[in-house]
Coordinates of C-alpha atoms in Angstrom, one line a residue:
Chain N
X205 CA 90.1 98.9 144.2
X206 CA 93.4 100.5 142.9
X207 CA 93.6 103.7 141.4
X208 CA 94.2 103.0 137.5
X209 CA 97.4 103.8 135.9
X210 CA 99.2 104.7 132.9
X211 CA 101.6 102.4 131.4
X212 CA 103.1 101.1 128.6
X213 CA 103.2 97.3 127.7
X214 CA 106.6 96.8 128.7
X215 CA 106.4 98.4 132.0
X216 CA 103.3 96.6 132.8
X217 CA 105.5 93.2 132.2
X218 CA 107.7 94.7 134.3
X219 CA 105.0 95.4 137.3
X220 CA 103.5 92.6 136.6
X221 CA 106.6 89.8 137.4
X222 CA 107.1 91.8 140.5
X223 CA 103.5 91.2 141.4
X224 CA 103.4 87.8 140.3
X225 CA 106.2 87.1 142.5
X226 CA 109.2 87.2 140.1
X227 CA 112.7 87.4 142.4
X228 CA 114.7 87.2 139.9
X229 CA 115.6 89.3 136.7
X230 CA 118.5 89.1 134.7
X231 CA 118.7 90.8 131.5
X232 CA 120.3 92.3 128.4
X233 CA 119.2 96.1 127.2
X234 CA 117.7 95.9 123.3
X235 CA 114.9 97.8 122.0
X236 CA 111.9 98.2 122.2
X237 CA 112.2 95.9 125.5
X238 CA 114.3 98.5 127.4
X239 CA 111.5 100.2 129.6
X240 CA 110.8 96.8 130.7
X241 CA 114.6 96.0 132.0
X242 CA 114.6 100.0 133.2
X243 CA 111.8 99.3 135.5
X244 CA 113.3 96.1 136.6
X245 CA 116.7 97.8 137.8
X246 CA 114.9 100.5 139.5
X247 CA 112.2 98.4 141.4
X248 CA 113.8 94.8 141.7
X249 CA 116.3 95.1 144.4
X250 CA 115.4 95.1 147.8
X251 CA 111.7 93.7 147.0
X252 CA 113.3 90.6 147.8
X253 CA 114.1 90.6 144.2
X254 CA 117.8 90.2 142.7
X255 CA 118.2 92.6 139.0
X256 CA 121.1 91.8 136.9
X257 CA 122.0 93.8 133.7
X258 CA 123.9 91.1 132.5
X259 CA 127.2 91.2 130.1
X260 CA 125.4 88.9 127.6
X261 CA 121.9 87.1 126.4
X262 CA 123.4 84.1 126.6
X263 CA 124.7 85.2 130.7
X264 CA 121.5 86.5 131.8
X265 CA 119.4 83.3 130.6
X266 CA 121.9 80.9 132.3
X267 CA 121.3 83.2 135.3
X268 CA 117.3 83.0 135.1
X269 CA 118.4 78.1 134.7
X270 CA 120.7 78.9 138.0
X271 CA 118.5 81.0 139.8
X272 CA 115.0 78.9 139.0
X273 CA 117.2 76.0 139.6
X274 CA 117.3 77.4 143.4
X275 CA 113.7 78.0 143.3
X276 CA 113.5 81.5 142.3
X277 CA 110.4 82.9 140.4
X278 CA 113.0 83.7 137.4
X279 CA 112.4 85.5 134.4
X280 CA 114.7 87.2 131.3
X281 CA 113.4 89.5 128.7
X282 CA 114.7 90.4 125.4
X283 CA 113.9 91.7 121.4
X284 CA 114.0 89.0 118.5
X285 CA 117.7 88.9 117.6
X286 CA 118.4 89.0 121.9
X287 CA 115.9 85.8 121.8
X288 CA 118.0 84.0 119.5
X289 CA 120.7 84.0 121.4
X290 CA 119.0 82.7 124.4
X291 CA 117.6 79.8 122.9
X292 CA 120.4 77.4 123.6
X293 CA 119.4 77.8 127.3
X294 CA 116.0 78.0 126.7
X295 CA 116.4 74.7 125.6
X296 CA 118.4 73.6 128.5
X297 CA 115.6 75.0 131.2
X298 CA 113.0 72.9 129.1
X299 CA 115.5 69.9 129.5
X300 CA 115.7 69.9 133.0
X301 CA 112.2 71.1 133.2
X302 CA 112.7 74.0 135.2
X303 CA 110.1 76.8 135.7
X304 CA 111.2 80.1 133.7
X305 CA 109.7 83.3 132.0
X306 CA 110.7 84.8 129.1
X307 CA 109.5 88.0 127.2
X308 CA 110.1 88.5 123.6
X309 CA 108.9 91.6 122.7
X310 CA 109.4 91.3 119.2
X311 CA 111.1 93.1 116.7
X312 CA 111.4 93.6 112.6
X313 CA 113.8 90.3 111.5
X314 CA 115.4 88.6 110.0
X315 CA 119.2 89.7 111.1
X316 CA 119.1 92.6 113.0
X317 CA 116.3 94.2 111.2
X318 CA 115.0 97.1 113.1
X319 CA 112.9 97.6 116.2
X320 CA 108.6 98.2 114.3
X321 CA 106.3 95.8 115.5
X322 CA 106.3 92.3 113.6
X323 CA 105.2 88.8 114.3
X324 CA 108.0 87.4 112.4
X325 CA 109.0 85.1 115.9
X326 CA 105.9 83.2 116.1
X327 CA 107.8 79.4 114.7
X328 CA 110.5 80.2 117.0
X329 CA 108.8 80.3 120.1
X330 CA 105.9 77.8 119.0
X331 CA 108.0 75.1 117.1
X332 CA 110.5 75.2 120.6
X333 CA 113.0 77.6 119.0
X334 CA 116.6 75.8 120.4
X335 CA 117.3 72.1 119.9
X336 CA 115.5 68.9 121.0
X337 CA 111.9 68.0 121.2
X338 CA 110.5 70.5 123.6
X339 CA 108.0 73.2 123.3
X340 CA 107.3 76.9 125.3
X341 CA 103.8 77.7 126.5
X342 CA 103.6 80.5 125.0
X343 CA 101.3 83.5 125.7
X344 CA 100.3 86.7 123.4
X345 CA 99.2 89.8 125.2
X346 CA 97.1 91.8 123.2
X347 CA 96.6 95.3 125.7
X348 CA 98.7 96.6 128.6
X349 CA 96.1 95.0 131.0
X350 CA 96.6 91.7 129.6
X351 CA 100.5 91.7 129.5
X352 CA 100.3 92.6 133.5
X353 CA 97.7 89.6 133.9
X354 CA 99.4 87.4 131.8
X355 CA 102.3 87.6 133.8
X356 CA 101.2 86.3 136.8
X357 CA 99.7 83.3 134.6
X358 CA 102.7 82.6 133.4
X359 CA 104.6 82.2 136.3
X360 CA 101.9 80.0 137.4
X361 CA 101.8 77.6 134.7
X362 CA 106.0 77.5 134.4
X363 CA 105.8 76.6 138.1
X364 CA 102.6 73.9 137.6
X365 CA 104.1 72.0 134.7
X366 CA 107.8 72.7 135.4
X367 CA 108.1 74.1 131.7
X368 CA 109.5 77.7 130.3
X369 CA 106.9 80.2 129.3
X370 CA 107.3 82.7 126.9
X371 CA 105.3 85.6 127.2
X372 CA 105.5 87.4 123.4
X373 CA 104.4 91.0 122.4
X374 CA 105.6 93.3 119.7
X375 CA 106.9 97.0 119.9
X376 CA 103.8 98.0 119.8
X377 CA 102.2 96.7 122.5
X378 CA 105.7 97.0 124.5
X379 CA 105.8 100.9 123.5
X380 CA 102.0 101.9 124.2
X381 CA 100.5 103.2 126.9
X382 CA 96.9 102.2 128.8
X383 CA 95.4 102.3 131.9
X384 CA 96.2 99.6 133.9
X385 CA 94.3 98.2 136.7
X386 CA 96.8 96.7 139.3
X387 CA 95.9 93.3 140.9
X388 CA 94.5 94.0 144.9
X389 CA 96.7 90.5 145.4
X390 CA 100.4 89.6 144.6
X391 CA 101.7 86.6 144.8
X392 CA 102.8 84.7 148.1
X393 CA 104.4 82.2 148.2
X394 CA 103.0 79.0 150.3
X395 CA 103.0 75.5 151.0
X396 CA 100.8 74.9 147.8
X397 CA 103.8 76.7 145.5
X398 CA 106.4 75.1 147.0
X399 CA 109.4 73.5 145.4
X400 CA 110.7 70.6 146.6
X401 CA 112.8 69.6 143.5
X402 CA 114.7 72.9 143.9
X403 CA 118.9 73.0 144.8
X404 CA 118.2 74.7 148.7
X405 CA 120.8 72.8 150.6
X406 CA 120.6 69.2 151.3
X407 CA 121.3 69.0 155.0
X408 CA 118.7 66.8 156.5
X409 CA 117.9 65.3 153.2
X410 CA 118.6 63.8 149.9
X411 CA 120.0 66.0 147.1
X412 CA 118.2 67.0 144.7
X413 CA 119.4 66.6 141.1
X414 CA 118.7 68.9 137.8
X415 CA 120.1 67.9 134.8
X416 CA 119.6 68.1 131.4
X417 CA 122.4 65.1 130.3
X418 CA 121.3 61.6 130.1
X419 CA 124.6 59.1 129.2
X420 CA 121.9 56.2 128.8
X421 CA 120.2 56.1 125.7
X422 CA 117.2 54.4 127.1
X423 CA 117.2 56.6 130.0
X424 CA 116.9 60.0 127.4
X425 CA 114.4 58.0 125.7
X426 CA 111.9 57.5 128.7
X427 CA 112.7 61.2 129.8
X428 CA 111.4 62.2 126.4
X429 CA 108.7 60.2 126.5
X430 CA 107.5 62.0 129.8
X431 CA 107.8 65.2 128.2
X432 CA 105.9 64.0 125.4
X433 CA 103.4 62.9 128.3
X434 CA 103.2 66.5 129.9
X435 CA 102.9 68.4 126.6
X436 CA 99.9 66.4 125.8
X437 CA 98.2 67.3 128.9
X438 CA 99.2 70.7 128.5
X439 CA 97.8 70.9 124.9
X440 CA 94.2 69.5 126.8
X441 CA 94.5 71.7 129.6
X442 CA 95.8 75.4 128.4
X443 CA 94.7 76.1 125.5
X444 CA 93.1 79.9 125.7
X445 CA 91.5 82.6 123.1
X446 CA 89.1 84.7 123.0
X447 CA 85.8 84.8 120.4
X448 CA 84.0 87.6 119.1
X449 CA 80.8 87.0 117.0
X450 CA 81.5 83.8 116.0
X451 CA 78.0 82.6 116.2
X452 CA 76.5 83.2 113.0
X453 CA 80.3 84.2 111.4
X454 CA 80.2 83.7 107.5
X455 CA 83.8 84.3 107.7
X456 CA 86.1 84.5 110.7
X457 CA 89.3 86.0 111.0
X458 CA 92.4 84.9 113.4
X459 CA 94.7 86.8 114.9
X460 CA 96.8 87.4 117.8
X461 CA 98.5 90.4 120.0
X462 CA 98.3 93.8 118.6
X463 CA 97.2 92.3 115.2
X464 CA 94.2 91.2 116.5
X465 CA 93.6 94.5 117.9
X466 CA 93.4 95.6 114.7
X467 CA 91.2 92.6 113.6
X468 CA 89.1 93.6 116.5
X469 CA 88.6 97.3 115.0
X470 CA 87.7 95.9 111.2
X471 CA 84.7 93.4 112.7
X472 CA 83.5 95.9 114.3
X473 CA 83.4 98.3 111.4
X474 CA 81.8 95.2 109.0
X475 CA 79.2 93.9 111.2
X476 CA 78.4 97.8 111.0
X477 CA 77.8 97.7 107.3
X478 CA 76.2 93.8 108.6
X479 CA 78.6 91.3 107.6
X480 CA 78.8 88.4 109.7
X481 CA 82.2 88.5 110.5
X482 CA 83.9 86.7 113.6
X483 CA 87.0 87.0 115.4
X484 CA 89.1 83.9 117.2
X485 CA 92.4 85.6 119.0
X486 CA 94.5 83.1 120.4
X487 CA 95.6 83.7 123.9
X488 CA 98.1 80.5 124.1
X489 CA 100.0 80.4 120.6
X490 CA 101.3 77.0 121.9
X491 CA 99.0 75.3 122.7
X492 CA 97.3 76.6 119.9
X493 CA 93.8 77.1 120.4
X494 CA 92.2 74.1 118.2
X495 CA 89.3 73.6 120.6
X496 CA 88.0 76.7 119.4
X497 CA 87.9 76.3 115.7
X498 CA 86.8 72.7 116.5
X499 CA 83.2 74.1 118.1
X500 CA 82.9 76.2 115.4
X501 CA 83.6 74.5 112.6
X502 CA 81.5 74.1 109.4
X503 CA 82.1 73.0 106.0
X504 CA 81.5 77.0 104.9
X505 CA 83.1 78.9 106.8
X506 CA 85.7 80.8 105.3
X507 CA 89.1 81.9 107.5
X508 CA 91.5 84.6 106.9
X509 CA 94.5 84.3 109.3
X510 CA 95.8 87.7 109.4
X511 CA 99.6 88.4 111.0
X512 CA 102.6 90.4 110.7
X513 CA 104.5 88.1 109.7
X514 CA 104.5 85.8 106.0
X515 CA 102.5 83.1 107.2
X516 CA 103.1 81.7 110.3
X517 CA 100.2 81.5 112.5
X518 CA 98.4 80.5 109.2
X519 CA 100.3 77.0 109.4
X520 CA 98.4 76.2 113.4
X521 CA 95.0 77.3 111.6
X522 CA 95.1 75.2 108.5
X523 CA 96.1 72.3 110.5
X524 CA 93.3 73.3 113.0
X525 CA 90.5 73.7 110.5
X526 CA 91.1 70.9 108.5
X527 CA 89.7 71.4 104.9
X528 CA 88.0 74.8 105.5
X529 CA 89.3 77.7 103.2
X530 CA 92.1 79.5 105.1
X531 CA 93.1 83.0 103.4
X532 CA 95.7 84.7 104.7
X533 CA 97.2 88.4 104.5
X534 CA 100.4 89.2 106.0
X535 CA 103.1 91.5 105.8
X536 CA 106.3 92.3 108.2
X537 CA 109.6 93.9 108.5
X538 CA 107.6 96.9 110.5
X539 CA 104.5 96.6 107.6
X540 CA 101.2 96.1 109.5
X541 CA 98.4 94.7 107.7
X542 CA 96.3 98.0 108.5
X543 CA 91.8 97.6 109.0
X544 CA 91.5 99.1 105.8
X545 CA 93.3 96.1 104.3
X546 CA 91.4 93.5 106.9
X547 CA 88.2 94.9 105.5
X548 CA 88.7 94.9 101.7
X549 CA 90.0 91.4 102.2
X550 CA 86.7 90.3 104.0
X551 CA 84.7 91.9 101.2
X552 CA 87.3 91.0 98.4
Chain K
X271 CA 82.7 109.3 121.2
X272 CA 86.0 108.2 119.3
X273 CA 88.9 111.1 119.3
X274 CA 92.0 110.4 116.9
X275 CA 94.6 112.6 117.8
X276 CA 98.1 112.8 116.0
X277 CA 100.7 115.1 117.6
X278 CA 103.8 115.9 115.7
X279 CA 106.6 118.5 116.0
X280 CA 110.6 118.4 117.0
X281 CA 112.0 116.3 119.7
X282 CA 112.5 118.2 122.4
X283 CA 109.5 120.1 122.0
X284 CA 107.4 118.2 124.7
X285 CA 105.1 116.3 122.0
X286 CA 105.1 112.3 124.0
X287 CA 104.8 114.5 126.9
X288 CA 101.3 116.5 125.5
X289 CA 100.5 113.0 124.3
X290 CA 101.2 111.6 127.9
X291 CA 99.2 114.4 129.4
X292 CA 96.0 114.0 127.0
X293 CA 95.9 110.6 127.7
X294 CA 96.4 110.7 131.7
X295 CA 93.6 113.2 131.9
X296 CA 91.5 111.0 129.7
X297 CA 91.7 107.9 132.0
X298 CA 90.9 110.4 134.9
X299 CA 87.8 110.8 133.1
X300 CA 87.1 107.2 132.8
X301 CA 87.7 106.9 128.9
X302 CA 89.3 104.5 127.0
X303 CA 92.3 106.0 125.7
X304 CA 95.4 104.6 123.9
X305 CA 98.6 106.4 123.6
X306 CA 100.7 105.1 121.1
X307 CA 104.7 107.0 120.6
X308 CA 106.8 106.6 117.3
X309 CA 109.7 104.6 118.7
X310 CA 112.2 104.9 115.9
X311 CA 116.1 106.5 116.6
X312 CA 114.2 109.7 117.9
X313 CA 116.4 112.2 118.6
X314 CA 116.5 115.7 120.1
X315 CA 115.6 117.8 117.2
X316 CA 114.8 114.7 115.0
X317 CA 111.1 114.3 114.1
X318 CA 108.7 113.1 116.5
X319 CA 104.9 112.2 116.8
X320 CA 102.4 110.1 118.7
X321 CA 99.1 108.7 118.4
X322 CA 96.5 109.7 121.1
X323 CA 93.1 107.5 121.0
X324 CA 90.2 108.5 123.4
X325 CA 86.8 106.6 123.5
X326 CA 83.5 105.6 125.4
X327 CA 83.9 102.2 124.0
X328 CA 87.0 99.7 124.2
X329 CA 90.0 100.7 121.6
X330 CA 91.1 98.3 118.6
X331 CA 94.0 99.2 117.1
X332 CA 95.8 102.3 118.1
X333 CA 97.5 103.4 115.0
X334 CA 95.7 106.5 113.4
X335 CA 95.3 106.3 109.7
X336 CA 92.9 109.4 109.2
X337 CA 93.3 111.9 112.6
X338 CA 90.2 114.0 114.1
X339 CA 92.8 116.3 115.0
X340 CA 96.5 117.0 114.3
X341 CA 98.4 118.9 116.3
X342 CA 101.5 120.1 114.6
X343 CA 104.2 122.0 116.5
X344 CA 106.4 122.9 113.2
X345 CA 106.9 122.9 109.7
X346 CA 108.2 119.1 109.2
X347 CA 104.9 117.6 110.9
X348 CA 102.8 119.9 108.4
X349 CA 104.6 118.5 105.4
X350 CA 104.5 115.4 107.0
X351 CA 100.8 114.7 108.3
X352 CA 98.6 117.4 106.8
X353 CA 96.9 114.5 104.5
X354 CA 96.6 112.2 107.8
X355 CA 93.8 115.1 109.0
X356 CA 90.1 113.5 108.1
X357 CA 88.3 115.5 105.9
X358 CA 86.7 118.1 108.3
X359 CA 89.0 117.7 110.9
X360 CA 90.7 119.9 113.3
X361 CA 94.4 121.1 112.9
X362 CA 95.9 122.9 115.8
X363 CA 98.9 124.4 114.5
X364 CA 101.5 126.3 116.0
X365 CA 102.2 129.5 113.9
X366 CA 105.0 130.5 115.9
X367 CA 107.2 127.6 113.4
X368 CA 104.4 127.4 111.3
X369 CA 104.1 130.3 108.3
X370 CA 100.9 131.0 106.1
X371 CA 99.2 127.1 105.9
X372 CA 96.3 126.5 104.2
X373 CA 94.3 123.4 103.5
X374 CA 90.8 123.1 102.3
X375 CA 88.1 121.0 104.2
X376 CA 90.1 121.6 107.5
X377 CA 89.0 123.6 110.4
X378 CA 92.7 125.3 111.5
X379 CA 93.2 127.0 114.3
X380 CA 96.6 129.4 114.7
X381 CA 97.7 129.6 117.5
X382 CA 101.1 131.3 118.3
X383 CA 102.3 128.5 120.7
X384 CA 106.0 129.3 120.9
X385 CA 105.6 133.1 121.0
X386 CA 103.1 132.3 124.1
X387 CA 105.5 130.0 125.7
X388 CA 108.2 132.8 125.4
X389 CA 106.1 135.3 127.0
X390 CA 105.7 132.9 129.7
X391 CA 109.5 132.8 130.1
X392 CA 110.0 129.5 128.6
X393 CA 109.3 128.0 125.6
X394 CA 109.4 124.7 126.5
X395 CA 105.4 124.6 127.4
X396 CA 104.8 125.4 124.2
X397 CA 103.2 122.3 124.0
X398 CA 100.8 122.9 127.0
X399 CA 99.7 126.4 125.0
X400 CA 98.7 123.8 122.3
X401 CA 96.9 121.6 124.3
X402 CA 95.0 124.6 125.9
X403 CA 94.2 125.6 122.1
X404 CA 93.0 121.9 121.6
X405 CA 90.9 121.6 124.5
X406 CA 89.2 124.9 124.4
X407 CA 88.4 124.1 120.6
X408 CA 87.6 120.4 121.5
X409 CA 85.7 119.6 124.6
X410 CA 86.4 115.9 124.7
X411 CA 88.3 116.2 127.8
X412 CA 87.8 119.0 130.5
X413 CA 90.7 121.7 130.5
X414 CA 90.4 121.5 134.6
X415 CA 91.1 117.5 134.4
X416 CA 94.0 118.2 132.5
X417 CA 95.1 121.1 135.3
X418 CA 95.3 118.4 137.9
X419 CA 96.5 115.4 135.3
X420 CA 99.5 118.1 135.1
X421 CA 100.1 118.7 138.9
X422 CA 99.7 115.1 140.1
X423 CA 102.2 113.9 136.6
X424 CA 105.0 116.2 137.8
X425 CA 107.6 114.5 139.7
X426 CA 108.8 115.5 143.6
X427 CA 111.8 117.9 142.3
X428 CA 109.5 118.8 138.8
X429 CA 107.1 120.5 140.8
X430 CA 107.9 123.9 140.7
X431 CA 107.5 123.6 136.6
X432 CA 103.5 123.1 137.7
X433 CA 102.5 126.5 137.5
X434 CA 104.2 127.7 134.4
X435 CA 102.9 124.6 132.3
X436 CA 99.2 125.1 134.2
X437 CA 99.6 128.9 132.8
X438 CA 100.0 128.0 129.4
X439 CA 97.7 125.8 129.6
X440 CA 95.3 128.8 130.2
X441 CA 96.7 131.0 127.5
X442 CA 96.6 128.4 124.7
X443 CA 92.7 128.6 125.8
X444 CA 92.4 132.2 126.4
X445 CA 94.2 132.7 122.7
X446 CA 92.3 129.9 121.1
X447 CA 88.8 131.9 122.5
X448 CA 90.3 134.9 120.9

């Protein structure tokens, strides 16, 4: 086994892509991303990986369509405002249903805002974020360990369903540091991850096509449909979270990221002091983990969707519980709901 | 065992690197540890502090509300943090920058950092005086885990800074021992 590191959440992104096999980066600098697009330039080229410090957003995510276009394990990373910008060719990788990472460690919004952890992005990347009926898998990290994992899981499942993943975090998680264990395997690629869609050169066969522009209305219609189709299977297939004492839960409390490591902190002091008090984080924000309120649900059971941001995440757990009572506490713009406040809510 | 630990001075005085050493040697020593920087615009001689978390058991959140211990390297982070300290906590404070502080239901312990650091022949391991002050007061971590956190952290052209910072280290002990 590896010798455990040190690292913060960006950096372990960072290691992470090169592990999981990422050969491409292109990128923009904005906090509190840049360690991650720091590491990148220094440990990129050569690998065979490509780095590009691009001159814009909306550059380096036409870079990350080109170059996954080609067949490279492509990924861009950026802060809220940086995302935004991106999101018209977001919307165009999702159109031509080409594989593609992206990291949005998110920042304080709206506007500019400033660079304290908030949750304020979560519509954005669940709802699609540019235009068109598309959606992201998207994926929370909640500790440095899990940002390096998820990476290689993202790669995977952009590659599987031909889809763009986002991988979201928060300052916080992209500024802290924990020990890391680094993964004994990195990615290879084989005849199983092949891609034979991908623009290589057509000598000796057909060309390939990628597009994202249908002139026949019917044509756009059926592609659409067959998105439809492979969101569906994707919203049966991925959805992940993870439980804590849910078993004899009075009240259970959702949250996601560094939030629910907080969460995590204020079940553990109630069940202390005996309160049955559960935790459901969700691992995939889209798919959105309904399978897991769907086991546990009962007519009393009480929820309390907590995130940094006004009540976002609270919209995928109301429609996930149905009638159940959802409370929610919230706050943003670098305000974190702290356990102090988890806890007198729970016993409030 | 859970061990809050705010650290809080100047930038430029070392304190995400006495963080970033704590935190290494606690990971050496199989804990779970959480090291947590204020990212605002920090600026050399602008205010700066981090959040250090060690524990046998697996971190929640790793913001600090009430510390175990403070360490504060100058007068700002006393003004700043001194109601952050739990009641019955330990404050490390450096009374080189630090002048007459008092605080009831605190365990302080003065410890000349800077002065120490100078005698050394730099000042700028002031911070490793008030780590050796910390972990002589505090056995949560070993002071000889942190010796070799210290050598293997120091970069290929840093490593002729080893000794110095391993020195003060020792004083901040010796002085904390009295």
């Amino acid at each position: 086994m590896k010798k455990k590191i040190l690292m913060t959440g960006n950096e372990a992104v960072a290691q992470g892509a090169i592990d999981a096999g990422c050969t491409f980066y292109a990128g923009y600098p904005i906090t509190p991303q840049n360690e991650l697009t720091a590491y990148m330039a220094v440990h990129m080229p050569g690998k065979p990986g490509i780095f590009i410090q691009a001159e814009s957003e909306l550059a380096a995510i036409n870079m990350v369509y080109g170059a996954s276009a080609a067949g490279a394990r492509a990924m861009t990373s950026s802060s809220s405002p940086g995302i935004s910008l991106k999101q018209e060719g977001i919307s165009y990788i999702a159109g031509a249903e080409l594989p593609a990472v992206i990291v949005n460690v998110m920042r304080a919004g709206p506007g500019l805002g400033n660079i304290t952890p908030a949750q304020s992005d979560y519509f954005q990347a669940t709802r699609g974020g540019g235009h068109g009926d598309y959606h992201l898998i998207v994926l929370a990290p909640a500790s440095v360990q899990e940002a390096y994992d998820q990476m290689f899981l993202s790669f995977d499942l952009a590659d599987k369903y031909r889809a763009p993943v986002m991988v979201l975090g928060d300052g916080m998680l992209g500024q802290m540091m924990e020990p890391l264990q680094l993964s004994a395997v990195s990615f290879q690629p084989s005849a199983e991850n092949k891609k034979p869609w991908a623009l290589t050169g057509c000598a000796g066969r057909s060309p390939n096509v990628i597009k994202s522009f249908y002139m026949d209305t019917n044509e756009l219609e059926k592609f659409n449909l067959n998105l439809q189709k492979k969101y569906a299977l994707i919203r049966q297939k991925e959805q992940r979270w993870e439980e804590i004492f849910l078993k004899d839960a009075k009240t259970i409390i959702v949250a996601y990221g560094s939030m629910a490591r907080i969460a995590r902190s204020a079940v553990h002091a109630l069940r202390g002091k005996g309160k049955k008090v559960g935790l459901i984080r969700p691992i995939t924000l889209w798919p959105f983990p309904e399978k897991a309120f769907t086991k546990h649900l009962t007519s009393n059971t009480r929820y309390l969707a907590v995130e940094m941001s006004y009540g976002q995440m609270l919209e995928d757990v109301q429609l996930a519980v149905g009638k159940a009572k959802v409370d929610f506490l919230g706050r943003a713009g670098g305000g974190v709901p702290s356990e102090e406040d988890i806890i007198r809510r729970v016993n409030g | 065992m859970t061990e809050k630990i705010i650290i809080a001075g100047s930038g430029g005085q070392g304190i995400m690197l006495l963080g970033k050493v704590i935190a290494e040697t606690a990971m050496r020593e199989n804990k779970f540890v959480t090291w947590l920087p204020a990212y605002g615009a920090e600026v050399r001689g602008g205010a700066a502090h981090c959040a250090v978390i060690i524990s046998d058991t697996e971190i929640g959140s790793p913001l600090i509300d009430k510390a175990d211990t403070l360490i504060a390297m100058n007068a700002l982070s006393i003004i700043k943090f001194q109601n952050r300290i739990k009641n019955k906590g330990l404050l490390i404070l450096n009374s080189s920058l630090i002048h007459q502080f008092k605080k009831a239901k605190v365990d302080i312990l003065e410890c000349p950092c800077t002065e120490i650091a100078e005698g050394l022949g730099n000042n700028k391991v002031a911070n490793m005086v008030a780590l050796g002050a910390y972990l002589a007061k505090k056995t949560v971590i070993p002071i000889r885990a942190a010796q070799e956190a210290i050598n293997e952290m120091a970069p290929a052209d840093k490593k002729a800074l080893v000794e110095i910072n391993i020195k003060a280290l020792q004083e901040g002990a010796k002085s904390a021992n009295g």
